CSV table of C-alpha atoms in Angstrom, one decimal:
chain,number,residue,atom,x,y,z
A,1,MET,CA,-54.3,21.3,25.6
A,2,PHE,CA,-50.9,21.6,24.0
A,3,GLY,CA,-50.5,19.3,21.0
A,4,ILE,CA,-53.6,17.3,21.9
A,5,GLN,CA,-56.7,19.3,21.5
A,6,THR,CA,-57.4,21.1,18.3
A,7,ARG,CA,-59.1,24.5,18.4
A,8,ASP,CA,-59.8,27.5,16.3
A,9,VAL,CA,-56.8,29.9,15.9
A,10,ALA,CA,-59.0,32.7,17.2
A,11,ASP,CA,-59.9,30.7,20.3
A,12,ASP,CA,-56.2,29.6,20.8
A,13,PHE,CA,-55.1,33.2,20.4
A,14,ASN,CA,-57.5,34.6,23.0
A,15,SER,CA,-57.0,31.8,25.5
A,16,ARG,CA,-53.5,32.9,26.4
A,17,ARG,CA,-54.8,36.3,27.4
A,18,ARG,CA,-57.6,34.8,29.5
A,19,THR,CA,-57.1,34.5,33.3
A,20,LEU,CA,-55.7,31.0,33.9
A,21,TRP,CA,-56.7,30.9,37.6
A,22,ASN,CA,-57.8,33.2,40.4
A,23,THR,CA,-56.1,33.9,43.7
A,24,PRO,CA,-58.2,34.6,46.8
A,25,THR,CA,-57.3,38.3,46.4
A,26,ALA,CA,-58.3,38.7,42.8
A,27,SER,CA,-60.7,41.6,43.4
A,28,MET,CA,-59.2,43.7,46.2
A,29,PRO,CA,-56.5,43.2,48.8
A,30,THR,CA,-59.1,43.9,51.5
A,31,ASN,CA,-60.6,40.5,50.7
A,32,THR,CA,-57.4,38.8,52.0
A,33,HIS,CA,-58.7,36.0,54.2
A,34,THR,CA,-57.7,35.4,57.8
A,35,ILE,CA,-56.4,31.9,58.4
A,36,ARG,CA,-58.4,30.1,61.0
A,37,TYR,CA,-57.7,27.0,63.0
A,38,ASN,CA,-59.5,25.0,65.7
A,39,THR,CA,-57.6,24.4,68.9
A,40,ALA,CA,-60.5,23.0,70.9
A,41,LYS,CA,-59.6,20.0,73.1
A,42,LYS,CA,-55.9,21.0,72.7
A,43,SER,CA,-55.8,23.6,75.4
A,44,LEU,CA,-54.0,21.4,77.9
A,45,PHE,CA,-51.1,21.0,75.5
A,46,ASN,CA,-48.6,23.4,73.9
A,47,VAL,CA,-50.9,24.8,71.3
A,48,HIS,CA,-48.1,26.8,69.7
A,49,LEU,CA,-46.4,23.5,68.6
A,50,MET,CA,-49.6,22.0,67.2
A,51,SER,CA,-49.3,21.1,63.5
A,52,VAL,CA,-51.9,22.8,61.2
A,53,LYS,CA,-52.5,22.9,57.5
A,54,PHE,CA,-53.7,25.9,55.6
A,55,GLU,CA,-53.8,27.3,52.1
A,56,ASP,CA,-51.8,30.5,51.3
A,57,LEU,CA,-52.8,33.3,49.0
A,58,TYR,CA,-51.5,31.5,45.8
A,59,GLY,CA,-53.1,28.1,46.4
A,60,PHE,CA,-50.2,26.3,48.1
A,61,MET,CA,-51.1,24.0,51.0
A,62,VAL,CA,-48.8,24.9,53.9
A,63,LYS,CA,-47.9,22.8,56.9
A,64,GLY,CA,-46.9,24.8,60.0
A,65,ASN,CA,-47.7,25.5,63.6
A,66,VAL,CA,-50.0,28.0,65.3
A,67,ASP,CA,-47.3,30.5,65.6
A,68,ASP,CA,-46.8,30.4,61.8
A,69,VAL,CA,-50.6,30.9,61.3
A,70,ASN,CA,-50.5,33.9,63.6
A,71,VAL,CA,-47.5,35.4,61.7
A,72,LEU,CA,-49.4,34.9,58.4
A,73,ASN,CA,-52.5,36.6,59.7
A,74,GLU,CA,-50.4,39.6,60.8
A,75,VAL,CA,-48.8,39.7,57.4
A,76,ARG,CA,-52.2,39.6,55.7
A,77,GLU,CA,-53.3,42.5,57.8
A,78,ARG,CA,-50.3,44.4,56.7
A,79,ILE,CA,-51.1,43.5,53.1
A,80,ARG,CA,-54.6,45.0,53.6
A,81,GLU,CA,-53.0,48.2,55.1
A,82,GLN,CA,-50.5,48.4,52.3
A,83,GLY,CA,-53.3,48.0,49.8
A,84,ARG,CA,-55.1,51.0,51.2
A,85,VAL,CA,-51.9,53.1,50.7
A,86,TRP,CA,-51.7,52.0,47.0
A,87,TRP,CA,-55.4,52.8,46.4
A,88,ALA,CA,-55.0,56.2,48.1
A,89,LEU,CA,-52.0,57.0,45.8
A,90,GLU,CA,-54.0,55.8,42.8
A,91,ALA,CA,-56.8,58.1,43.8
A,92,SER,CA,-54.5,61.2,44.2
A,93,LYS,CA,-51.9,60.5,41.4
A,94,GLY,CA,-53.9,58.6,38.9
A,95,ALA,CA,-54.4,54.9,38.3
A,96,ASN,CA,-51.1,54.4,36.3
A,97,TRP,CA,-48.8,56.8,38.2
A,98,TYR,CA,-46.1,54.1,38.6
A,99,LEU,CA,-46.0,53.4,34.9
A,100,GLN,CA,-43.9,56.5,34.2
A,101,PRO,CA,-40.4,56.1,32.9
A,102,LYS,CA,-38.0,54.5,35.4
A,103,ILE,CA,-35.1,56.5,36.6
A,104,SER,CA,-31.7,54.8,36.5
A,105,SER,CA,-29.4,55.1,39.4
A,106,ASN,CA,-25.6,54.9,39.8
A,107,GLU,CA,-23.9,54.0,43.1
A,108,GLY,CA,-27.3,54.2,44.7
A,109,VAL,CA,-27.6,57.9,44.0
A,110,ILE,CA,-30.4,59.0,41.6
A,111,SER,CA,-29.4,61.6,39.1
A,112,VAL,CA,-31.8,64.6,38.9
A,113,THR,CA,-30.3,66.3,35.8
A,114,SER,CA,-33.1,67.5,33.6
A,115,LEU,CA,-35.6,65.5,35.6
A,116,LYS,CA,-39.1,66.6,36.5
A,117,LEU,CA,-39.6,66.7,40.3
A,118,SER,CA,-42.8,64.7,40.0
A,119,VAL,CA,-41.0,61.9,38.3
A,120,LEU,CA,-38.3,61.9,40.9
A,121,THR,CA,-40.9,61.9,43.7
A,122,ASN,CA,-42.8,59.0,42.1
A,123,THR,CA,-39.6,57.0,41.7
A,124,ILE,CA,-38.6,57.4,45.4
A,125,THR,CA,-42.2,56.8,46.5
A,126,LEU,CA,-42.4,53.6,44.3
A,127,ARG,CA,-39.2,52.2,45.6
A,128,ARG,CA,-40.3,52.6,49.2
A,129,LEU,CA,-43.7,51.2,48.5
A,130,ILE,CA,-42.3,48.1,46.6
A,131,ARG,CA,-40.0,47.3,49.5
A,132,LYS,CA,-43.1,47.2,51.7
A,133,GLY,CA,-44.9,44.9,49.2
A,134,VAL,CA,-47.0,45.2,46.1
A,135,PRO,CA,-50.7,44.3,46.6
A,136,PRO,CA,-51.3,40.9,44.9
A,137,VAL,CA,-54.0,42.3,42.6
A,138,LEU,CA,-51.6,45.0,41.4
A,139,ARG,CA,-48.5,42.7,41.0
A,140,PRO,CA,-49.1,41.8,37.3
A,141,LYS,CA,-49.3,45.4,36.1
A,142,VAL,CA,-46.5,46.7,38.5
A,143,TRP,CA,-44.1,43.9,37.6
A,144,LEU,CA,-44.6,44.3,33.8
A,145,SER,CA,-43.9,48.0,34.2
A,146,VAL,CA,-40.9,48.2,36.6
A,147,SER,CA,-39.1,45.1,35.2
A,148,GLY,CA,-39.2,46.4,31.6
A,149,ALA,CA,-41.2,43.4,30.4
A,150,ALA,CA,-44.0,45.6,29.0
A,151,LYS,CA,-41.4,47.6,27.0
A,152,LYS,CA,-39.8,44.4,25.7
A,153,ARG,CA,-43.1,43.0,24.5
A,154,SER,CA,-43.9,46.3,22.7
A,155,THR,CA,-41.0,45.9,20.4
A,156,VAL,CA,-42.5,42.8,18.7
A,157,PRO,CA,-45.9,42.2,17.0
A,158,GLU,CA,-48.9,41.6,19.2
A,159,THR,CA,-49.1,38.0,17.8
A,160,TYR,CA,-45.5,37.2,18.7
A,161,TYR,CA,-46.2,34.8,21.6
A,162,ASP,CA,-49.1,32.9,19.9
A,163,GLU,CA,-47.1,32.5,16.6
A,164,LEU,CA,-44.2,31.3,18.6
A,165,ILE,CA,-46.3,28.6,20.4
A,166,ARG,CA,-47.9,27.5,17.1
A,167,ALA,CA,-44.5,27.2,15.5
A,168,THR,CA,-43.2,25.0,18.3
A,169,GLU,CA,-46.1,22.6,18.5
A,170,GLY,CA,-45.1,19.0,17.8
A,171,LYS,CA,-41.4,19.7,17.8
A,172,THR,CA,-39.1,17.7,20.0
A,173,THR,CA,-35.7,18.8,21.3
A,174,PRO,CA,-33.5,17.9,24.3
A,175,ALA,CA,-35.1,20.9,26.0
A,176,THR,CA,-38.7,19.8,25.4
A,177,ARG,CA,-37.9,16.3,26.6
A,178,GLN,CA,-36.4,17.7,29.9
A,179,ILE,CA,-39.4,20.0,30.3
A,180,ASP,CA,-41.8,17.1,29.9
A,181,HIS,CA,-39.8,15.2,32.5
A,182,ASP,CA,-39.9,18.1,35.0
A,183,LEU,CA,-43.5,19.2,34.6
A,184,PRO,CA,-45.0,16.6,37.0
A,185,ARG,CA,-42.4,17.4,39.6
A,186,THR,CA,-43.1,21.2,39.6
A,187,PHE,CA,-45.0,22.0,42.8
A,188,PRO,CA,-47.0,18.8,42.6
A,189,CYS,CA,-49.1,19.6,45.6
A,190,HIS,CA,-50.5,22.8,43.9
A,191,PRO,CA,-54.0,21.9,42.6
A,192,TRP,CA,-53.8,24.0,39.4
A,193,LEU,CA,-50.2,23.4,38.6
A,194,ASN,CA,-50.8,19.7,39.0
A,195,SER,CA,-53.8,19.7,36.6
A,196,ASP,CA,-53.6,19.0,32.9
A,197,LYS,CA,-54.5,22.6,32.2
A,198,GLY,CA,-51.8,24.0,34.5
A,199,GLN,CA,-49.1,21.7,33.2
A,200,ALA,CA,-50.1,22.5,29.6
A,201,SER,CA,-49.8,26.2,30.3
A,202,LEU,CA,-46.5,25.9,32.0
A,203,ARG,CA,-45.2,23.7,29.1
A,204,ARG,CA,-46.1,26.3,26.5
A,205,VAL,CA,-44.3,29.0,28.4
A,206,LEU,CA,-41.1,27.0,29.0
A,207,VAL,CA,-41.1,25.4,25.4
A,208,GLY,CA,-41.8,28.8,23.9
A,209,TYR,CA,-38.8,30.4,25.7
A,210,SER,CA,-36.5,27.5,24.8
A,211,PHE,CA,-37.1,28.3,21.2
A,212,ARG,CA,-36.8,32.1,21.7
A,213,ASP,CA,-33.4,31.6,23.2
A,214,SER,CA,-31.8,28.4,22.0
A,215,GLU,CA,-28.6,29.2,23.9
A,216,VAL,CA,-30.4,29.0,27.2
A,217,GLY,CA,-33.0,26.4,26.0
A,218,TYR,CA,-34.2,25.0,29.3
A,219,CYS,CA,-32.4,24.6,32.6
A,220,GLN,CA,-33.9,22.9,35.6
A,221,GLY,CA,-35.0,25.6,38.1
A,222,LEU,CA,-36.7,27.6,35.4
A,223,ASN,CA,-39.8,25.4,35.8
A,224,TYR,CA,-40.3,26.6,39.4
A,225,VAL,CA,-39.8,30.2,38.3
A,226,ALA,CA,-42.1,30.0,35.4
A,227,ALA,CA,-44.8,28.2,37.5
A,228,LEU,CA,-44.8,30.9,40.1
A,229,LEU,CA,-44.9,33.6,37.4
A,230,LEU,CA,-48.0,32.0,35.9
A,231,LEU,CA,-49.8,32.0,39.3
A,232,VAL,CA,-49.0,35.7,39.7
A,233,MET,CA,-49.4,37.0,36.2
A,234,LYS,CA,-52.5,34.8,35.5
A,235,THR,CA,-51.9,34.8,31.7
A,236,GLU,CA,-49.4,32.7,29.8
A,237,GLU,CA,-48.3,35.7,27.6
A,238,ASP,CA,-47.6,37.9,30.6
A,239,ALA,CA,-45.7,35.1,32.4
A,240,PHE,CA,-43.7,34.5,29.2
A,241,TRP,CA,-42.6,38.1,29.0
A,242,MET,CA,-41.7,38.3,32.7
A,243,LEU,CA,-39.6,35.1,32.2
A,244,ALA,CA,-37.9,36.8,29.2
A,245,VAL,CA,-37.0,40.0,30.9
A,246,LEU,CA,-35.8,38.1,33.9
A,247,LEU,CA,-33.3,36.0,31.9
A,248,GLU,CA,-32.4,38.7,29.4
A,249,ASN,CA,-32.2,41.8,31.5
A,250,VAL,CA,-32.7,41.4,35.3
A,251,LEU,CA,-30.3,38.5,36.0
A,252,VAL,CA,-26.7,38.1,35.1
A,253,SER,CA,-26.1,36.5,31.7
A,254,ASP,CA,-25.3,32.7,31.3
A,255,CYS,CA,-27.0,31.7,34.6
A,256,TYR,CA,-29.0,29.1,32.8
A,257,THR,CA,-26.8,28.0,29.9
A,258,ASP,CA,-25.3,24.6,29.6
A,259,THR,CA,-22.1,25.5,31.6
A,260,LEU,CA,-24.1,27.5,34.2
A,261,SER,CA,-21.1,29.8,34.1
A,262,GLY,CA,-23.2,32.8,35.3
A,263,CYS,CA,-24.4,30.8,38.3
A,264,HIS,CA,-20.9,29.8,39.2
A,265,VAL,CA,-19.9,33.4,39.1
A,266,GLU,CA,-22.8,34.4,41.4
A,267,GLN,CA,-21.8,31.7,43.9
A,268,ARG,CA,-18.2,33.0,44.0
A,269,VAL,CA,-19.5,36.6,44.5
A,270,PHE,CA,-21.8,35.5,47.2
A,271,LYS,CA,-19.0,33.7,49.0
A,272,ASP,CA,-16.9,36.8,48.9
A,273,LEU,CA,-19.8,39.0,50.1
A,274,LEU,CA,-20.5,36.6,53.0
A,275,ALA,CA,-16.9,37.0,54.1
A,276,LYS,CA,-17.2,40.7,54.0
A,277,LYS,CA,-20.7,41.1,55.5
A,278,CYS,CA,-20.8,38.2,57.9
A,279,PRO,CA,-17.1,37.5,58.6
A,280,ARG,CA,-17.6,35.3,61.7
A,281,ILE,CA,-20.1,33.1,59.9
A,282,ALA,CA,-17.9,32.8,56.9
A,283,ALA,CA,-14.8,31.9,58.9
A,284,HIS,CA,-16.7,29.3,61.0
A,285,LEU,CA,-18.2,27.6,57.9
A,286,GLU,CA,-14.8,27.6,56.1
A,287,ALA,CA,-13.2,25.9,59.2
A,288,MET,CA,-15.9,23.2,59.0
A,289,GLY,CA,-15.3,22.7,55.3
A,290,PHE,CA,-18.9,23.9,54.4
A,291,ASP,CA,-19.4,25.2,50.9
A,292,VAL,CA,-22.2,27.8,50.9
A,293,SER,CA,-23.0,26.8,47.3
A,294,LEU,CA,-24.6,23.6,48.7
A,295,VAL,CA,-27.6,25.7,49.7
A,296,ALA,CA,-27.2,29.0,47.7
A,297,THR,CA,-27.1,27.4,44.3
A,298,GLU,CA,-30.7,26.4,44.5
A,299,TRP,CA,-31.6,29.8,46.0
A,300,PHE,CA,-30.2,31.6,43.1
A,301,LEU,CA,-31.3,29.2,40.3
A,302,CYS,CA,-34.9,29.0,41.6
A,303,LEU,CA,-34.9,32.6,42.9
A,304,PHE,CA,-35.9,31.2,46.4
A,305,SER,CA,-39.2,29.8,44.9
A,306,LYS,CA,-38.4,26.3,46.3
A,307,SER,CA,-37.1,27.5,49.6
A,308,LEU,CA,-39.2,30.4,50.9
A,309,PRO,CA,-43.0,30.4,51.4
A,310,SER,CA,-44.7,31.7,48.3
A,311,GLU,CA,-45.8,35.0,49.7
A,312,THR,CA,-42.3,35.7,51.0
A,313,THR,CA,-40.8,34.7,47.7
A,314,LEU,CA,-43.0,37.1,45.9
A,315,ARG,CA,-42.1,40.0,48.2
A,316,VAL,CA,-38.5,39.3,47.3
A,317,TRP,CA,-39.5,39.3,43.6
A,318,ASP,CA,-41.3,42.6,44.0
A,319,VAL,CA,-37.9,44.2,44.9
A,320,LEU,CA,-36.0,42.0,42.5
A,321,PHE,CA,-37.9,43.3,39.4
A,322,ASN,CA,-37.5,46.9,40.6
A,323,GLU,CA,-33.9,47.0,41.8
A,324,GLY,CA,-32.2,44.1,40.0
A,325,ALA,CA,-30.2,41.0,40.8
A,326,LYS,CA,-28.3,42.5,43.7
A,327,VAL,CA,-31.5,41.8,45.7
A,328,LEU,CA,-30.7,38.1,45.6
A,329,PHE,CA,-27.4,38.7,47.5
A,330,HIS,CA,-29.1,40.9,50.1
A,331,VAL,CA,-31.7,38.1,50.8
A,332,ALA,CA,-29.2,35.2,50.8
A,333,LEU,CA,-26.9,37.1,53.2
A,334,ALA,CA,-29.9,38.0,55.4
A,335,ILE,CA,-30.8,34.3,55.8
A,336,PHE,CA,-27.4,33.5,57.1
A,337,LYS,CA,-27.3,36.6,59.3
A,338,MET,CA,-30.6,35.8,60.9
A,339,ARG,CA,-29.3,32.6,62.3
A,340,GLU,CA,-25.7,33.8,63.1
A,341,ASP,CA,-25.8,32.7,66.7
A,342,ASP,CA,-27.1,29.2,65.9
A,343,LEU,CA,-24.6,28.7,63.0
A,344,LEU,CA,-21.7,29.7,65.1
A,345,ARG,CA,-22.6,27.0,67.7
A,346,ILE,CA,-22.9,24.0,65.5
A,347,GLN,CA,-20.0,21.8,64.3
A,348,HIS,CA,-21.4,19.5,61.7
A,349,ILE,CA,-22.2,20.3,58.0
A,350,GLY,CA,-25.5,18.5,58.2
A,351,ASP,CA,-26.6,20.8,61.0
A,352,VAL,CA,-25.9,23.9,58.9
A,353,ILE,CA,-28.1,22.6,56.1
A,354,ASP,CA,-30.9,21.7,58.6
A,355,ILE,CA,-30.8,25.2,60.2
A,356,LEU,CA,-30.9,27.0,56.9
A,357,GLN,CA,-33.7,24.8,55.4
A,358,THR,CA,-35.8,25.1,58.6
A,359,THR,CA,-35.3,28.9,58.6
A,360,THR,CA,-36.3,29.4,55.0
A,361,HIS,CA,-39.3,27.1,55.1
A,362,HIS,CA,-40.7,29.0,58.1
A,363,LEU,CA,-39.9,32.6,57.0
A,364,TYR,CA,-43.6,33.5,56.7
A,365,ASP,CA,-42.9,37.1,57.6
A,366,PRO,CA,-41.4,38.8,54.6
A,367,ASP,CA,-40.9,42.1,56.4
A,368,GLU,CA,-38.6,40.5,58.9
A,369,LEU,CA,-36.5,39.0,56.1
A,370,LEU,CA,-36.4,42.2,54.0
A,371,THR,CA,-35.5,44.3,57.1
A,372,PHE,CA,-32.5,42.1,57.7
A,373,ALA,CA,-31.7,42.1,54.0
A,374,PHE,CA,-31.6,45.9,53.6
A,375,ASP,CA,-31.1,47.3,57.1
A,376,LYS,CA,-28.8,44.8,58.8
A,377,ILE,CA,-26.7,43.8,55.8
A,378,GLY,CA,-26.1,47.3,54.6
A,379,SER,CA,-25.8,48.8,51.2
A,380,MET,CA,-24.3,47.0,48.2
A,381,THR,CA,-24.2,49.0,45.0
A,382,THR,CA,-24.7,47.4,41.6
A,383,ASN,CA,-21.4,48.8,40.5
A,384,THR,CA,-19.6,47.0,43.4
A,385,ILE,CA,-21.2,43.7,42.5
A,386,THR,CA,-20.5,44.2,38.8
A,387,LYS,CA,-16.8,44.7,39.5
A,388,GLU,CA,-16.7,41.6,41.7
A,389,ARG,CA,-18.5,39.6,39.0
A,390,LYS,CA,-15.9,40.6,36.4
A,391,LYS,CA,-13.1,39.4,38.7
A,392,GLN,CA,-14.8,36.1,39.4
A,393,GLU,CA,-15.8,35.6,35.7
A,394,THR,CA,-12.1,35.3,34.7
A,395,VAL,CA,-11.6,32.6,37.3
A,396,VAL,CA,-14.7,30.7,36.4
A,397,MET,CA,-14.1,30.8,32.6
A,398,ALA,CA,-10.5,29.5,33.2
A,399,GLU,CA,-11.8,26.6,35.3
A,400,LEU,CA,-14.4,25.7,32.7
A,401,ASP,CA,-11.8,25.9,29.9
A,402,GLN,CA,-9.5,23.6,31.9
A,403,ARG,CA,-12.4,21.2,32.5
A,404,THR,CA,-13.2,21.2,28.8
A,405,ARG,CA,-9.6,20.5,27.8
A,406,ARG,CA,-9.4,17.6,30.3
A,407,LEU,CA,-12.6,16.0,29.0
A,408,SER,CA,-11.4,16.4,25.4
A,409,SER,CA,-8.1,14.7,26.4
A,410,LEU,CA,-10.0,11.8,28.0
A,411,LYS,CA,-12.1,11.3,24.9
A,412,MET,CA,-8.9,11.2,22.7
A,413,ASP,CA,-7.4,8.6,25.0
A,414,GLU,CA,-10.4,6.4,24.5
């Protein structure tokens, strides 16, 4: 599809606005399917430990046990109930009530100066609703609005994305070579993402962004983020703009540049927050010599897309796009907090990794995770995290500069 087939410009232009694939919930959230399994002839055994396979809402094949299936069925029922709440609000407030200008907040307090009461009410209502989950069918429109992606896209010509893709066809860079290497390894078990059409769409989004921002280019981890965005947004152009707003506005800068300096800063901030919010865990892990970045780096670079089940990941992203990057810290801390007792009992680094990986892979209930993240962890204002980032940025940049000088010295000696 990309750089292989030749098509009319008009056909090429329209294809990227066409739905790429459909989720089982493409019409209404009330169509969310209940997962069924057959336990006949297994009644004499512990059915709850029986291994089952099932497909989730976004086409991923999941391996779990009967308890996991029961949890997912409960979650899907809550999705249906939440969908009815959204539809009722659309009926009373209008179809696009949540597309009104977003209110900025400082230290968690919303300013009401010269603000219409209806806008304030909608902002508070929207925040509460989003924390409970956006219905899958509304996610594309809600995400584009609350993240600022729609506004970003409105500042360029309508043909921007298609012209960018046409301009990059046939060009080879270090970024495109790495992208081509990573495409087959990006969620290889997903039927659409593992197809020629799916990989071609993902390639265009990633290559297009690598040319839009040459400083970022491409970094491993972005392939998983962009792939999941494609499954949610359903069009290449919408996925591209969500990726753009994510890297340029939502996340801290320099997370995906060559030095990964922004990612190093986030890891240091997270380590400090763990010591403040979960002091017993932090002290125990430090005594063991366990570096939390061993697990948290992938969480932050892939935005949990490789660690959590897809439906749980997208619930995290619902809040991320509305409230900003501080959400990643809330969720990461919650994962540790949920397993505090188990973590305090173990004495080997390998056991820490096993516990955390098992926990994330089976977190099928996003409400449980987000309850821990916001109710059990407590508040963390954006300003507090920003101050911590500035402090850690000085340390990280000094270390990177020292490493650069050391490498230069070694090259001169050669």
